[in-house]
XYZ file of C-alpha atoms in Angstrom:
595
model
C 3.577 13.367 9.261
C 6.451 15.822 8.946
C 4.744 17.577 6.038
C 1.570 17.935 8.106
C 3.542 19.259 11.084
C 5.288 21.973 9.067
C 2.112 22.759 7.115
C 0.057 23.170 10.290
C 2.756 25.304 11.901
C 2.791 27.636 8.898
C -0.994 27.907 8.528
C -1.542 28.399 12.271
C 0.836 31.385 12.117
C -1.011 32.818 9.083
C -4.372 32.266 10.777
C -3.370 34.004 14.001
C -2.100 37.062 12.084
C -5.089 37.185 9.734
C -7.502 36.997 12.689
C -6.980 40.710 13.398
C -9.137 41.629 10.383
C -12.413 40.026 9.343
C -11.940 40.819 5.621
C -8.355 39.591 5.895
C -9.231 36.301 7.552
C -12.094 35.644 5.093
C -9.799 36.293 2.123
C -7.054 34.153 3.659
C -9.560 31.328 4.286
C -10.706 31.377 0.664
C -7.156 31.462 -0.739
C -5.717 28.781 1.546
C -8.838 26.665 1.059
C -8.424 26.844 -2.713
C -4.716 26.009 -2.578
C -5.053 23.083 -0.189
C -8.069 21.688 -2.053
C -6.012 21.685 -5.251
C -2.995 20.059 -3.598
C -5.249 17.346 -2.176
C -5.850 16.070 -5.726
C -2.416 14.450 -5.711
C -3.521 11.570 -3.518
C -4.655 10.428 -0.055
C -1.455 11.497 1.724
C -1.518 14.965 0.156
C -5.224 15.296 0.963
C -4.577 14.446 4.625
C -1.743 16.966 4.895
C -3.808 19.634 3.135
C -6.918 19.145 5.272
C -4.963 19.156 8.549
C -3.107 22.292 7.501
C -6.338 24.081 6.615
C -7.979 23.010 9.886
C -5.009 24.478 11.773
C -5.517 27.749 9.921
C -9.214 27.778 10.846
C -8.554 27.001 14.520
C -6.028 29.804 14.955
C -8.092 32.279 12.927
C -10.373 32.722 15.962
C -7.669 34.163 18.228
C -5.788 37.240 16.930
C -2.210 37.210 18.166
C 0.794 39.464 17.842
C 3.504 38.145 15.530
C 5.886 37.009 18.334
C 3.077 35.198 20.186
C 1.759 33.672 16.944
C 5.258 32.414 16.150
C 5.494 30.868 19.617
C 2.119 29.134 19.225
C 3.112 27.850 15.773
C 6.362 26.540 17.218
C 4.332 24.566 19.761
C 2.210 23.132 16.926
C 5.372 22.117 15.113
C 6.773 20.624 18.307
C 3.651 18.514 18.698
C 4.065 17.169 15.186
C 7.759 16.461 15.737
C 6.963 14.609 18.964
C 4.528 12.413 17.066
C 7.158 11.792 14.397
C 9.676 10.882 17.114
C 7.183 8.445 18.658
C 6.648 6.917 15.227
C 10.386 6.487 14.722
C 10.722 4.967 18.196
C 8.057 2.375 17.404
C 9.215 1.780 13.832
C 11.996 -0.781 14.507
C 9.573 -2.934 16.501
C 7.024 -2.969 13.667
C 9.276 -5.065 11.400
C 7.453 -4.300 8.185
C 3.924 -4.814 9.493
C 2.407 -2.308 7.055
C 4.371 -3.744 4.133
C 3.361 -7.321 4.961
C -0.307 -6.346 5.311
C -0.334 -4.458 1.988
C 1.349 -7.321 0.133
C -0.926 -9.883 1.779
C -3.923 -7.909 0.525
C -2.466 -8.004 -2.985
C -2.008 -11.775 -2.911
C -5.458 -12.405 -1.425
C -7.058 -10.363 -4.187
C -5.040 -12.242 -6.807
C -6.111 -15.532 -5.206
C -9.758 -14.475 -5.431
C -9.248 -13.523 -9.058
C -7.666 -16.902 -9.850
C -10.673 -18.598 -8.239
C -12.954 -16.534 -10.508
C -11.017 -17.767 -13.534
C -11.462 -21.364 -12.378
C -15.209 -20.718 -12.045
C -15.362 -19.353 -15.598
C -16.263 -15.747 -14.723
C -13.091 -13.661 -14.974
C -12.822 -9.889 -15.282
C -9.862 -7.511 -15.280
C -7.352 -8.401 -12.529
C -7.523 -6.073 -9.480
C -5.315 -2.984 -9.519
C -6.190 -1.041 -6.352
C -4.386 -3.336 -3.848
C -1.309 -3.383 -6.068
C -1.248 0.419 -6.382
C -1.639 0.682 -2.593
C 1.225 -1.743 -2.010
C 3.429 0.270 -4.350
C 2.838 3.380 -2.276
C 3.428 1.553 1.013
C 6.728 0.109 -0.198
C 7.792 3.478 -1.596
C 7.459 5.008 1.879
C 10.806 5.715 3.600
C 11.943 2.778 5.740
C 15.069 3.948 7.588
C 15.279 0.974 9.968
C 14.484 -1.829 7.515
C 17.230 -4.245 6.547
C 18.344 -4.287 2.943
C 17.502 -7.979 2.635
C 13.954 -7.383 3.851
C 13.446 -4.510 1.437
C 14.700 -6.682 -1.413
C 12.221 -9.429 -0.522
C 9.355 -6.959 -0.217
C 10.176 -5.578 -3.650
C 10.494 -9.084 -5.090
C 7.071 -9.944 -3.736
C 5.698 -6.772 -5.319
C 7.302 -7.527 -8.674
C 6.081 -11.115 -8.558
C 2.544 -9.878 -7.908
C 2.710 -7.609 -10.966
C 3.828 -10.481 -13.182
C 1.265 -12.871 -11.671
C -1.446 -10.303 -12.372
C -0.504 -10.183 -16.057
C -0.249 -13.977 -16.334
C -3.656 -14.463 -14.710
C -5.085 -11.945 -17.161
C -3.600 -13.940 -20.024
C -5.112 -17.125 -18.601
C -8.504 -15.435 -18.342
C -8.262 -14.300 -21.972
C -8.270 -17.865 -23.320
C -11.315 -18.236 -25.543
C -13.995 -20.854 -25.057
C -12.389 -23.471 -27.277
C -9.338 -23.541 -25.026
C -11.308 -23.652 -21.773
C -11.092 -27.123 -20.275
C -10.330 -28.787 -16.978
C -6.620 -27.924 -17.183
C -7.413 -24.192 -16.940
C -9.545 -24.725 -13.851
C -6.914 -27.017 -12.326
C -4.159 -24.474 -12.851
C -6.268 -21.531 -11.630
C -7.394 -23.367 -8.489
C -3.851 -24.486 -7.676
C -2.512 -20.951 -8.135
C -5.370 -19.545 -6.028
C -4.513 -21.902 -3.164
C -0.841 -21.010 -3.355
C -1.459 -17.245 -3.479
C -3.859 -17.468 -0.540
C -1.304 -19.459 1.444
C 1.366 -16.846 0.578
C -0.901 -14.127 2.006
C -1.362 -16.213 5.185
C 2.412 -16.503 5.580
C 2.822 -12.744 5.178
C 0.283 -12.076 7.941
C 1.646 -14.759 10.260
C -1.343 -17.092 9.987
C 0.849 -19.838 8.465
C 4.573 -20.592 8.316
C 4.945 -22.275 4.951
C 3.308 -22.855 1.567
C 2.747 -26.353 0.204
C 4.605 -27.273 -3.026
C 2.820 -26.572 -6.300
C 2.068 -29.736 -8.265
C 0.521 -29.392 -11.717
C 0.018 -31.605 -14.748
C 1.747 -30.845 -18.041
C 0.646 -27.733 -19.897
C -0.769 -27.853 -23.414
C 0.114 -25.329 -26.119
C -2.713 -22.921 -25.221
C -1.664 -22.745 -21.585
C 1.985 -22.507 -22.542
C 1.356 -19.465 -24.728
C -0.765 -17.989 -21.946
C 2.353 -18.055 -19.754
C 1.267 -20.905 -17.463
C 4.830 -22.042 -16.735
C 5.934 -18.517 -15.910
C 2.815 -17.997 -13.764
C 3.591 -21.107 -11.717
C 7.235 -20.073 -11.379
C 6.411 -16.598 -10.065
C 3.776 -17.962 -7.684
C 6.471 -20.314 -6.357
C 8.948 -17.435 -6.167
C 6.516 -15.307 -4.157
C 5.862 -18.164 -1.743
C 9.593 -18.620 -1.198
C 10.059 -14.907 -0.506
C 7.168 -14.872 1.977
C 8.543 -17.922 3.829
C 11.973 -16.325 3.933
C 10.451 -13.288 5.634
C 8.544 -15.540 8.052
C 11.263 -17.980 9.163
C 14.445 -16.085 8.311
C 15.894 -18.610 5.885
C 15.203 -19.865 2.403
C 13.679 -23.365 2.528
C 14.557 -24.631 -0.926
C 15.329 -22.585 -4.020
C 16.741 -19.178 -4.885
C 14.410 -16.359 -5.863
C 13.739 -15.882 -9.561
C 12.956 -12.229 -9.957
C 15.211 -9.230 -9.667
C 14.177 -6.614 -7.077
C 12.731 -3.545 -8.751
C 10.392 -1.061 -7.027
C 7.182 -0.400 -8.912
C 6.194 3.117 -10.009
C 3.383 5.158 -8.543
C 0.074 5.746 -10.262
C 0.501 9.498 -10.567
C -2.224 12.116 -10.308
C -1.869 15.733 -11.315
C -3.123 19.034 -9.933
C -5.844 20.837 -11.863
C -5.568 24.405 -10.594
C -8.814 25.414 -12.353
C -10.828 22.613 -10.784
C -14.478 23.435 -10.050
C -14.318 21.547 -6.729
C -11.531 23.845 -5.515
C -13.538 26.954 -6.370
C -16.619 25.605 -4.546
C -14.528 24.705 -1.498
C -13.017 28.204 -1.381
C -16.417 29.880 -1.662
C -18.054 27.691 0.994
C -15.274 28.081 3.581
C -15.164 31.827 2.870
C -18.891 32.160 3.570
C -18.534 29.870 6.611
C -15.781 32.110 7.970
C -18.023 35.178 7.562
C -20.821 33.451 9.483
C -18.467 32.238 12.182
C -16.961 35.683 12.726
C -20.350 37.394 12.721
C -22.411 35.104 14.946
C -19.861 33.402 17.195
C -16.545 35.213 17.113
C -15.135 33.492 20.205
C -15.784 30.031 18.769
C -16.100 31.029 15.114
C -13.736 28.296 13.943
C -16.378 25.542 14.396
C -18.550 26.599 11.446
C -15.791 26.806 8.773
C -14.028 23.755 10.198
C -17.211 21.667 9.974
C -17.885 22.930 6.460
C -14.344 22.017 5.397
C -14.626 18.499 6.869
C -18.071 17.804 5.379
C -17.712 19.245 1.862
C -16.415 16.646 -0.629
C -16.171 16.517 -4.441
C -19.272 14.335 -4.883
C -22.908 14.534 -3.822
C -23.130 11.214 -1.995
C -20.073 11.660 0.218
C -20.960 15.261 1.094
C -24.474 14.414 2.232
C -23.571 11.111 3.912
C -20.640 12.735 5.697
C -22.733 15.785 6.613
C -25.510 13.661 8.070
C -23.011 11.503 9.937
C -21.257 14.523 11.405
C -24.466 16.204 12.551
C -25.871 12.996 14.054
C -22.507 12.122 15.613
C -22.194 15.592 17.129
C -25.612 15.317 18.717
C -24.886 11.850 20.120
C -21.401 12.894 21.235
C -22.771 15.908 23.081
C -25.179 13.683 24.986
C -22.466 11.109 25.782
C -20.073 13.829 26.943
C -22.727 15.418 29.155
C -23.370 12.158 30.979
C -19.631 11.461 31.230
C -18.917 14.896 32.684
C -21.681 14.486 35.266
C -19.961 11.292 36.456
C -16.297 12.344 36.441
C -16.330 16.107 37.111
C -14.159 16.966 40.076
C -12.054 13.786 39.783
C -8.925 14.664 37.741
C -7.829 11.047 37.287
C -11.250 10.012 35.957
C -11.433 13.100 33.727
C -8.067 12.219 32.214
C -9.142 8.592 31.736
C -12.308 9.761 29.963
C -10.297 12.092 27.775
C -7.876 9.322 26.759
C -10.764 6.942 26.100
C -12.441 9.449 23.788
C -9.131 10.048 21.998
C -8.521 6.337 21.447
C -12.102 5.812 20.253
C -11.759 8.674 17.757
C -8.512 7.239 16.413
C -9.921 3.724 16.045
C -13.214 4.810 14.454
C -11.891 7.382 11.978
C -11.601 5.046 8.969
C -14.305 2.440 9.722
C -17.160 4.780 10.660
C -17.187 8.563 10.407
C -20.323 8.898 12.575
C -18.664 7.015 15.458
C -15.551 9.106 14.981
C -17.672 12.263 15.303
C -19.261 10.955 18.500
C -15.807 10.333 19.970
C -14.225 13.596 18.834
C -17.233 15.599 20.077
C -16.922 13.934 23.464
C -13.207 14.734 23.493
C -13.758 18.415 22.639
C -16.521 18.878 25.198
C -14.441 17.199 27.932
C -11.256 19.133 27.253
C -13.061 22.477 27.110
C -14.898 21.626 30.311
C -11.565 20.813 31.985
C -10.428 24.309 30.985
C -13.359 25.812 32.868
C -15.949 26.272 30.112
C -19.383 25.059 31.285
C -20.315 21.762 29.728
C -23.835 22.776 28.704
C -22.579 25.869 26.901
C -19.995 23.732 25.104
C -22.630 21.211 24.036
C -25.049 23.839 22.772
C -22.380 25.800 20.946
C -20.844 22.694 19.402
C -24.209 21.450 18.169
C -25.354 24.774 16.692
C -22.057 25.415 14.937
C -21.932 21.886 13.549
C -25.470 22.189 12.222
C -24.585 25.503 10.585
C -21.331 24.249 9.056
C -22.776 20.945 7.832
C -25.863 22.599 6.347
C -23.700 25.225 4.641
C -21.533 22.536 3.022
C -24.561 20.672 1.691
C -26.301 23.823 0.484
C -23.075 24.990 -1.140
C -22.815 21.745 -3.070
C -26.407 22.014 -4.320
C -25.973 25.655 -5.394
C -22.625 25.026 -7.094
C -22.708 21.299 -7.940
C -20.200 19.129 -9.746
C -22.437 16.509 -11.335
C -20.373 13.401 -11.890
C -22.477 12.154 -14.804
C -21.068 15.001 -16.891
C -17.568 13.573 -16.432
C -18.349 9.894 -16.965
C -18.612 10.051 -20.754
C -15.313 11.935 -21.081
C -13.573 9.564 -18.673
C -14.760 6.543 -20.665
C -13.358 8.220 -23.766
C -10.065 8.751 -21.916
C -10.031 5.055 -20.993
C -10.526 4.035 -24.636
C -7.707 6.370 -25.655
C -5.427 4.938 -22.960
C -6.230 1.389 -24.070
C -5.689 2.406 -27.683
C -2.202 3.648 -26.784
C -1.406 0.430 -24.889
C -2.659 -1.813 -27.709
C -0.585 0.151 -30.197
C 2.537 -0.163 -28.033
C 2.076 -3.923 -27.565
C 1.424 -4.595 -31.247
C 4.388 -2.412 -32.190
C 6.602 -4.353 -29.764
C 5.313 -7.641 -31.202
C 6.098 -6.582 -34.773
C 9.358 -4.779 -33.960
C 10.781 -5.597 -30.480
C 12.869 -2.902 -28.795
C 13.725 -1.569 -25.337
C 11.884 1.675 -26.100
C 8.702 -0.216 -26.914
C 8.901 -2.113 -23.614
C 9.205 1.155 -21.686
C 6.237 2.545 -23.592
C 4.129 -0.483 -22.628
C 4.876 0.017 -18.933
C 4.030 3.734 -19.110
C 0.780 3.071 -20.986
C -0.212 0.385 -18.490
C 0.129 2.825 -15.587
C -1.943 5.390 -17.502
C -4.736 2.835 -17.817
C -4.584 2.087 -14.073
C -5.142 5.738 -13.267
C -7.931 6.278 -15.804
C -9.754 3.013 -15.043
C -9.799 3.870 -11.329
C -11.244 7.302 -12.155
C -13.904 5.750 -14.416
C -14.987 3.220 -11.789
C -15.216 5.965 -9.154
C -17.155 8.219 -11.518
C -19.703 5.525 -12.398
C -20.183 4.679 -8.735
C -20.826 8.339 -7.920
C -23.166 8.723 -10.907
C -25.395 5.952 -9.595
C -26.170 8.090 -6.519
C -26.979 11.282 -8.408
C -30.396 12.392 -9.726
C -30.973 11.139 -13.268
C -30.387 13.702 -16.006
C -31.336 13.558 -19.667
C -28.638 13.941 -22.323
C -26.067 12.174 -20.163
C -24.810 8.615 -20.305
C -26.668 6.329 -17.930
C -24.826 4.371 -15.272
C -26.050 1.080 -16.773
C -24.686 1.787 -20.256
C -21.465 3.177 -18.790
C -21.000 -0.070 -16.862
C -21.581 -2.115 -20.046
C -18.982 -0.068 -21.921
C -16.572 -0.516 -19.009
C -17.207 -4.275 -19.093
C -16.486 -4.338 -22.820
C -13.149 -2.607 -22.257
C -12.226 -5.418 -19.879
C -12.059 -7.831 -22.801
C -9.642 -5.464 -24.505
C -7.607 -5.375 -21.282
C -7.470 -9.161 -20.994
C -6.351 -9.489 -24.602
C -3.596 -6.927 -23.937
C -2.426 -8.874 -20.877
C -2.351 -12.105 -22.882
C -0.437 -10.555 -25.777
C 2.015 -8.947 -23.363
C 2.526 -12.326 -21.684
C 3.493 -13.845 -25.049
C 6.037 -11.069 -25.474
C 7.545 -11.736 -22.035
C 7.561 -15.554 -22.074
C 7.987 -16.516 -25.744
C 9.947 -15.389 -28.780
C 7.051 -14.503 -31.051
C 7.277 -14.360 -34.839
C 5.210 -11.410 -36.099
C 2.442 -12.576 -38.420
C 2.080 -10.911 -41.783
C -0.329 -8.011 -41.817
C 0.059 -7.159 -38.118
C 0.997 -3.553 -38.855
C -2.128 -3.137 -40.955
C -4.259 -4.605 -38.178
C -2.663 -2.270 -35.642
C -3.391 0.754 -37.840
C -7.010 -0.290 -38.408
C -7.577 -0.961 -34.699
C -6.023 2.374 -33.744
C -8.307 4.215 -36.163
C -11.395 2.357 -34.935
C -10.690 2.996 -31.250
C -9.895 6.671 -31.926
C -13.278 7.086 -33.652
C -15.140 5.311 -30.827
C -13.428 7.476 -28.232
C -14.213 10.704 -30.073
C -17.838 9.699 -30.707
C -18.276 8.874 -27.018
C -16.760 12.197 -25.988
C -18.949 14.162 -28.429
C -22.114 12.170 -27.605
C -22.724 11.131 -31.209
C -22.934 7.937 -33.231
C -19.642 6.446 -34.342
C -18.665 5.964 -37.977
C -17.869 2.280 -38.158
C -16.552 -0.008 -40.883
C -15.227 -3.552 -41.033
C -11.566 -2.550 -41.340
C -10.461 -4.217 -38.087
C -12.331 -7.427 -38.828
C -10.984 -7.538 -42.394
C -7.403 -6.991 -41.174
C -7.762 -9.795 -38.618
C -9.184 -12.146 -41.267
C -6.317 -11.308 -43.598
C -3.805 -12.250 -40.900
C -5.581 -15.525 -40.227
C -5.548 -16.555 -43.888
C -1.763 -16.058 -44.036
C -1.091 -18.322 -41.050
C -0.681 -22.072 -41.121
C -3.530 -23.907 -39.401
C -1.055 -26.117 -37.544
C 0.853 -23.222 -35.994
C -0.461 -23.174 -32.423
C 1.353 -19.957 -31.528
C -0.239 -18.105 -34.407
C -3.556 -19.754 -33.571
C -3.290 -18.327 -30.058
C -2.456 -14.874 -31.438
C -5.336 -14.857 -33.912
C -7.664 -15.761 -31.043
C -6.515 -12.610 -29.245
C -7.006 -10.542 -32.398
C -10.584 -11.825 -32.536
C -11.006 -10.584 -28.964
C -9.972 -7.109 -30.097
C -12.441 -7.258 -32.998
C -15.357 -8.457 -30.875
C -14.635 -6.035 -28.023
C -14.486 -2.991 -30.319
C -17.652 -4.194 -32.054
C -19.503 -4.400 -28.755
C -18.273 -0.951 -27.707
C -19.425 0.401 -31.073
C -22.910 -0.998 -30.516
C -23.033 0.546 -27.028
C -21.767 3.922 -28.226
C -24.088 3.854 -31.256
C -23.070 3.590 -34.892
C -24.203 5.162 -38.120
C -26.643 3.320 -40.359
C -25.153 0.453 -42.295
C -23.315 -1.163 -39.414
C -23.686 -4.942 -39.483
């Protein structure tokens, strides 16, 4: 909020000064649009700050002001932002961690759903988005929170990370180890995680004790005991937050805040260039055809234009339709309340509240509300309502159409990125597998740090791949690009690699593994195979494939005693690596001679 306040104050000052010259304001719009579009790549918070700052520039670019007056107006913008920040701080102590509880509850509900999937025999990769969101929420400054509360929030977050890995290990058990005990454990954990989420949201006050039968060797190596312990630990922490005291046992885990999933700025991004060109053209049109209200066209274009085809056109249609409906609603409202200041104010506040409530759930409803707000407030300032409605509608149509046309003329087709992103995911998984196998063969603190860093890299890339495939499904089909169906099958095959990594990492964290002979050779063969698959996928060619990974896994198995259950569990995971890479090879395409 503070960043947005200072950003809007600065850009409003620049806009008011640049408004004296049409070439100057067009150039300033293109430059600031490019900069803020690039900064928005960092994440949702940065995107919000960037968009609000650019909108402030656009609004003030329609009224040329002298430097002293522009500074005064910018100071008022800053004051408005600081007032909002002060109101937030005033309400903060009463919130008592509401946002943190909600984010953590979402994490535990998603983990509960995943555990239920394991019990039903249809597991996939454990969810990452709620956990990444909770990390960001807990990393937010909390000046009025008590140290004990922060420690419990962080313990709940750490427990959720460990539970996620243990559930992944449980899901990685092969068919010969799948029996009623797995379903019993998964269902019991699902019930406990769901109850923990209910405690965090205030639906319940306590979590029932966890009662499980004895674990066999397969479940023990999959970290079942540690999974149950962390689920119990999380429940205790949630109840402590709910009732203010610890019912039974001390917490197990040590508080440690989780890292962010970092994004980076690509200053040569095609989306940034398109955004700068579109808002520059929109500013020219606004200044030429409607100088006194010229901010509506570039502002609408900036709000509608997004990096993908689907969102741009859905958002553009929603904004145009919402503007039309909002203009009609505002016209009827003004006819009823005009001349009654108290009713006008009530209508204005109602429109404001509706816009705030509808912004995330439904952009069309938000547009209806914000259009009604704008029409009402301009009418209260003496501008005729019909003129406001007509002008608002025409400018919105122009800005929305310009954004959509700009995307079609200068598109960023997502299907061109999907293949490269899948290759990036394979490379990220290759790095994680190598780090885990290296840690297994030669444990060290450096290897553990490398595993954590590689895991966060996979989170970022997997999220990008899933988003890219989803966007590709809504684009026109193109030849010579990977289809959404095959991309989804490759993504599904990488999930088996991910589950095997989670299981092997669980063994490292809960057992004292003895490295089997030949593990280094297997790691080298797997690394070479995954590197070739990634490069073939990136270059859109068939992969050169041999049986090196399978042979290395078979060599390890022949050196292990058949009665060694730990080694039996490990060789089962190595088979998962072999079968997953084989399936990816078939989906990528292999040279002749592949069996």
